[in-house]
XYZ file of C-alpha atoms in Angstrom:
341
model
C 14.379 -21.220 25.215
C 18.500 -21.455 26.439
C 18.768 -24.215 27.710
C 19.151 -23.884 31.811
C 23.329 -23.778 32.392
C 24.337 -26.946 34.004
C 26.095 -25.290 36.501
C 22.912 -23.899 37.482
C 21.622 -27.578 38.370
C 24.735 -29.304 39.562
C 28.021 -27.548 41.084
C 31.495 -28.696 39.501
C 34.417 -29.155 40.721
C 37.029 -27.184 39.360
C 41.083 -27.389 40.049
C 41.477 -26.190 43.147
C 38.581 -26.283 45.334
C 38.056 -29.493 46.801
C 34.558 -29.745 48.245
C 31.766 -28.072 48.114
C 32.612 -26.820 52.151
C 35.642 -24.884 50.494
C 33.195 -22.483 48.569
C 31.222 -22.277 51.493
C 34.950 -21.034 53.600
C 36.083 -19.201 50.295
C 32.419 -16.824 51.159
C 31.266 -18.370 47.325
C 27.320 -17.910 47.963
C 25.563 -21.164 48.725
C 23.440 -22.842 45.237
C 20.713 -22.271 45.419
C 17.556 -25.785 45.475
C 14.787 -23.949 45.191
C 15.952 -22.053 42.214
C 17.426 -24.696 40.714
C 14.138 -26.397 41.070
C 11.941 -23.347 39.191
C 15.230 -23.266 36.651
C 14.379 -26.740 35.376
C 10.102 -26.896 35.882
C 9.994 -24.029 33.748
C 12.897 -25.770 31.157
C 10.137 -28.695 31.834
C 6.985 -26.272 31.253
C 7.779 -23.708 28.723
C 8.014 -26.152 25.835
C 4.438 -27.531 26.724
C 2.794 -24.524 27.007
C 4.840 -23.722 23.137
C 2.626 -26.519 21.613
C -0.997 -25.943 23.776
C -0.239 -22.114 22.013
C 0.346 -23.757 18.795
C -2.227 -26.789 18.535
C -5.721 -23.985 20.212
C -4.110 -21.921 16.764
C -4.092 -25.136 14.462
C -7.936 -25.521 15.916
C -8.425 -21.572 14.987
C -6.265 -21.421 11.562
C -8.830 -24.470 10.363
C -12.122 -22.865 12.224
C -11.057 -19.680 10.084
C -10.842 -21.643 6.550
C -14.527 -23.852 7.368
C -16.064 -20.611 8.039
C -15.221 -19.346 4.934
C -16.363 -22.535 3.681
C -20.221 -22.195 5.025
C -20.084 -18.745 3.519
C -19.566 -20.002 0.152
C -16.610 -18.834 -0.118
C -13.410 -20.984 -2.202
C -11.115 -20.052 0.581
C -7.136 -21.478 -0.426
C -5.875 -23.760 2.194
C -2.885 -23.496 4.887
C 0.140 -24.131 3.678
C 0.693 -24.715 7.692
C -1.717 -27.706 7.424
C -0.394 -30.262 5.754
C 3.687 -29.862 6.602
C 5.307 -31.976 9.290
C 5.181 -30.840 11.966
C 0.886 -30.758 11.964
C 0.036 -33.820 10.617
C -1.316 -35.617 13.685
C -3.235 -32.939 15.025
C -4.755 -31.595 11.965
C -6.232 -34.667 11.055
C -7.829 -34.565 14.917
C -9.154 -31.636 14.444
C -11.179 -32.528 10.868
C -12.809 -35.663 12.832
C -15.786 -32.908 13.964
C -15.613 -31.161 10.247
C -15.800 -34.788 8.577
C -19.370 -35.373 10.605
C -20.844 -31.393 10.214
C -24.545 -30.979 8.466
C -22.735 -28.825 5.644
C -21.944 -31.187 2.458
C -20.388 -28.450 1.207
C -17.771 -28.497 4.460
C -17.971 -32.880 5.064
C -16.527 -32.662 1.544
C -13.686 -29.753 1.999
C -12.738 -31.602 5.513
C -12.272 -34.640 3.650
C -9.781 -32.938 0.903
C -7.850 -31.800 3.866
C -7.580 -34.905 4.982
C -5.883 -35.929 1.971
C -3.744 -33.666 1.605
C -2.172 -34.022 5.301
C -1.976 -38.183 4.505
C -1.027 -37.869 0.565
C 1.787 -35.853 1.396
C 3.681 -37.947 4.674
C 6.197 -40.133 5.339
C 4.496 -41.219 8.254
C 2.840 -44.573 6.935
C 1.094 -44.999 9.432
C -0.585 -41.324 9.472
C -0.468 -42.373 5.125
C -2.877 -45.922 6.122
C -5.441 -43.904 8.659
C -6.104 -40.807 5.781
C -7.202 -43.620 3.231
C -10.074 -44.931 6.298
C -10.812 -42.264 6.665
C -11.714 -41.546 2.561
C -13.790 -44.751 2.857
C -15.809 -43.689 5.492
C -16.437 -40.707 3.037
C -18.171 -43.550 0.354
C -20.814 -44.154 2.950
C -21.505 -40.757 2.691
C -25.313 -39.498 1.755
C -23.930 -37.466 -1.165
C -23.176 -38.490 -3.708
C -20.609 -35.805 -5.244
C -18.465 -36.480 -1.589
C -18.449 -39.948 -2.111
C -17.090 -39.209 -6.411
C -14.661 -37.583 -4.566
C -13.708 -39.542 -1.995
C -12.595 -42.157 -4.619
C -11.180 -39.985 -7.075
C -8.577 -39.365 -3.942
C -8.678 -42.531 -3.016
C -7.060 -43.794 -6.185
C -3.531 -40.746 -5.597
C -2.919 -43.910 -3.339
C -0.487 -46.953 -3.933
C -1.511 -50.468 -2.789
C 1.389 -50.051 0.266
C -1.448 -47.171 2.182
C -4.554 -49.846 2.213
C -3.953 -51.369 5.605
C -5.866 -54.301 6.637
C -9.078 -52.277 7.969
C -9.440 -50.184 4.906
C -9.071 -53.385 2.647
C -12.186 -54.176 5.268
C -14.012 -51.359 4.600
C -14.193 -51.653 0.364
C -15.137 -55.373 0.996
C -18.502 -54.564 2.684
C -18.714 -51.111 0.647
C -19.078 -53.727 -2.165
C -21.488 -56.741 -0.968
C -23.001 -53.873 -0.086
C -23.152 -52.895 -3.042
C -23.068 -48.947 -2.255
C -23.145 -46.377 -5.066
C -20.731 -46.191 -7.304
C -20.629 -49.611 -7.329
C -18.314 -49.818 -10.583
C -15.803 -47.563 -9.075
C -15.711 -49.811 -5.758
C -14.771 -52.560 -8.252
C -11.864 -51.295 -10.053
C -10.625 -49.443 -6.672
C -11.187 -53.885 -5.132
C -8.636 -54.964 -8.233
C -5.728 -52.183 -7.956
C -6.032 -53.962 -4.399
C -6.259 -57.522 -5.112
C -9.190 -58.425 -3.138
C -8.958 -62.150 -4.968
C -11.708 -63.194 -2.467
C -14.112 -60.822 -4.065
C -14.056 -62.874 -7.189
C -17.316 -64.532 -6.387
C -18.037 -60.956 -6.104
C -17.304 -59.913 -8.922
C -17.944 -62.494 -11.732
C -21.273 -62.178 -11.945
C -20.895 -58.474 -11.822
C -18.772 -58.774 -15.405
C -22.027 -61.001 -17.351
C -24.631 -60.337 -20.178
C -27.747 -58.435 -18.451
C -25.788 -55.590 -16.383
C -26.086 -52.557 -17.317
C -23.011 -51.745 -19.540
C -20.793 -49.282 -17.526
C -21.121 -52.238 -14.532
C -20.012 -55.060 -16.034
C -17.076 -52.881 -17.797
C -15.527 -52.159 -14.519
C -16.099 -55.819 -13.610
C -14.290 -57.190 -16.444
C -11.576 -54.222 -15.296
C -11.354 -55.182 -11.897
C -11.341 -59.178 -12.877
C -8.323 -58.562 -14.715
C -6.616 -55.978 -12.783
C -6.075 -59.366 -10.649
C -4.792 -61.864 -13.832
C -8.180 -63.098 -14.443
C -7.612 -64.523 -17.813
C -11.391 -64.408 -18.905
C -11.497 -61.428 -18.086
C -8.587 -60.046 -20.112
C -10.585 -61.846 -23.166
C -13.469 -60.050 -22.392
C -11.513 -56.771 -22.005
C -9.375 -56.767 -25.414
C -12.677 -58.153 -27.320
C -14.641 -55.514 -26.811
C -11.791 -53.098 -28.129
C -10.155 -55.109 -30.664
C -13.167 -53.935 -33.235
C -13.087 -50.228 -32.481
C -11.164 -47.408 -34.582
C -7.109 -46.027 -33.143
C -9.301 -42.454 -32.488
C -9.623 -39.761 -29.903
C -12.093 -41.272 -28.556
C -10.335 -44.645 -28.036
C -7.651 -42.947 -26.867
C -8.948 -41.102 -24.545
C -11.176 -42.613 -22.987
C -10.566 -46.751 -23.840
C -6.858 -46.538 -23.270
C -6.888 -45.929 -19.516
C -9.177 -49.002 -19.043
C -7.044 -51.252 -20.615
C -3.617 -49.841 -18.883
C -5.428 -50.039 -15.745
C -5.623 -53.148 -16.006
C -1.697 -53.728 -15.995
C -1.655 -57.070 -18.317
C 0.588 -57.662 -20.507
C -1.722 -57.950 -23.849
C -4.231 -54.579 -23.385
C -0.716 -52.728 -22.985
C 0.706 -54.499 -26.113
C -2.003 -53.129 -28.022
C -1.859 -50.034 -26.473
C 1.862 -50.120 -27.245
C 1.245 -50.755 -31.020
C -0.841 -47.857 -31.099
C 2.094 -45.933 -30.030
C 3.987 -47.447 -32.800
C 1.254 -46.070 -35.578
C 1.396 -43.298 -38.302
C -1.177 -42.925 -39.269
C -2.990 -39.261 -38.323
C -6.280 -40.318 -36.119
C -6.205 -38.254 -34.158
C -6.571 -34.827 -33.641
C -3.847 -31.741 -31.462
C -5.062 -30.428 -28.310
C -5.382 -26.706 -30.080
C -9.386 -26.131 -30.157
C -8.450 -23.162 -32.503
C -6.791 -24.718 -34.671
C -7.688 -28.598 -34.984
C -4.232 -30.885 -37.371
C -4.968 -33.950 -37.779
C -1.361 -36.441 -35.750
C -0.394 -39.126 -34.710
C -2.012 -40.991 -31.339
C 1.008 -42.046 -30.224
C 1.935 -38.493 -28.783
C -1.450 -38.615 -25.836
C -0.744 -42.096 -25.677
C 2.670 -41.689 -25.066
C 2.344 -39.932 -22.083
C -0.385 -42.856 -20.923
C 2.091 -44.982 -20.529
C 4.372 -42.985 -18.920
C 3.671 -43.556 -15.401
C 3.254 -47.526 -14.964
C 6.014 -48.299 -17.637
C 9.676 -48.852 -15.552
C 12.542 -46.697 -16.826
C 10.470 -45.117 -19.430
C 12.633 -43.324 -20.962
C 11.125 -39.722 -21.379
C 9.235 -38.149 -17.975
C 5.798 -36.102 -17.464
C 5.443 -32.793 -15.629
C 2.955 -31.849 -13.069
C 1.124 -30.912 -16.388
C 0.334 -34.918 -16.694
C 2.463 -33.530 -20.221
C 5.834 -34.902 -21.078
C 8.431 -32.886 -20.627
C 10.375 -32.194 -24.374
C 10.439 -28.626 -26.351
C 10.246 -30.925 -29.187
C 7.466 -33.230 -29.262
C 8.034 -35.126 -32.986
C 11.364 -36.003 -31.356
C 11.009 -37.054 -28.235
C 6.799 -40.387 -29.922
C 10.989 -40.794 -31.681
C 12.900 -41.259 -29.000
C 9.768 -43.083 -26.591
C 8.835 -45.390 -30.302
C 11.994 -46.666 -30.599
C 12.775 -47.373 -26.363
C 9.956 -49.761 -26.379
C 11.863 -51.488 -29.389
C 14.374 -51.891 -27.901
C 12.924 -53.372 -24.595
C 10.385 -55.549 -25.672
C 10.168 -57.538 -22.619
C 10.028 -54.137 -20.709
C 8.521 -54.740 -16.781
C 5.097 -52.937 -16.055
C 4.272 -50.978 -12.720
C 1.439 -52.563 -10.558
C 2.209 -50.770 -7.172
C -0.725 -47.288 -7.915
C -3.871 -47.250 -9.214
């Protein structure tokens, strides 16, 4: 609505007039106080009515979305739900769906929480999203717990406030499943007060998956014995597709110099121990093509960029690999980025 003219609220003095009385004497119509107040009230009330109307529309849109989910459909997430003007209101509306009796509804509700929080420029809202997703790690549905942990790895360390870190401590000390993934999250956040809880899990006698995750967590926190334990497991294995796809991401997760240097060394090898991604025509290729894509997000000033799909932005992969190899030869004191999972 157009803002009312200030002349409709306060009389304005003009040249040739001295007082309000002069206006009356010249037969000008006096200003109506009631009319002025009405204009002011409309100016104040209409925006509030518009906000209320918008909130109701948002609730309806979210309700329609989850009605589709209940029916077993997989609707596209409306973009308006995660747009900046609607972020806080959307999180409030989602609260009731997070405790819904339907696991499908809860799962999609947590995904919407992630979409809203991860895309927000509001740090407090990002903090709130992380806390909500950690709450999902207590859900009785293992699929929802797994989804929540996947989404939590997409946030940066600064997005975890004190409440979130305390929640993670409680989950680990309660040995909530999947404990192995929670341990890695603790390592990412450098929760060193959990060392007495994690160190026994890295010892022989525990299931290998749990022990391996505990070693990675401790290594991420800079524990020398854990770094040696990680390298001892890896150095005996041949460099091939299995090692590159399954183990190298774990070495990179540690963000420690020795494991990442081992990955960089494998990058420099010309041995064709890996296979091309074309399943119809698999050809032996150097493992460096996949390795450079793994290293790109964690090395400061990496010479090439990744696309949204995770592939290197290049039309010439051999030339790109040569560029990356040369860069590492020149920048042997590269900086490892540590703020992301």
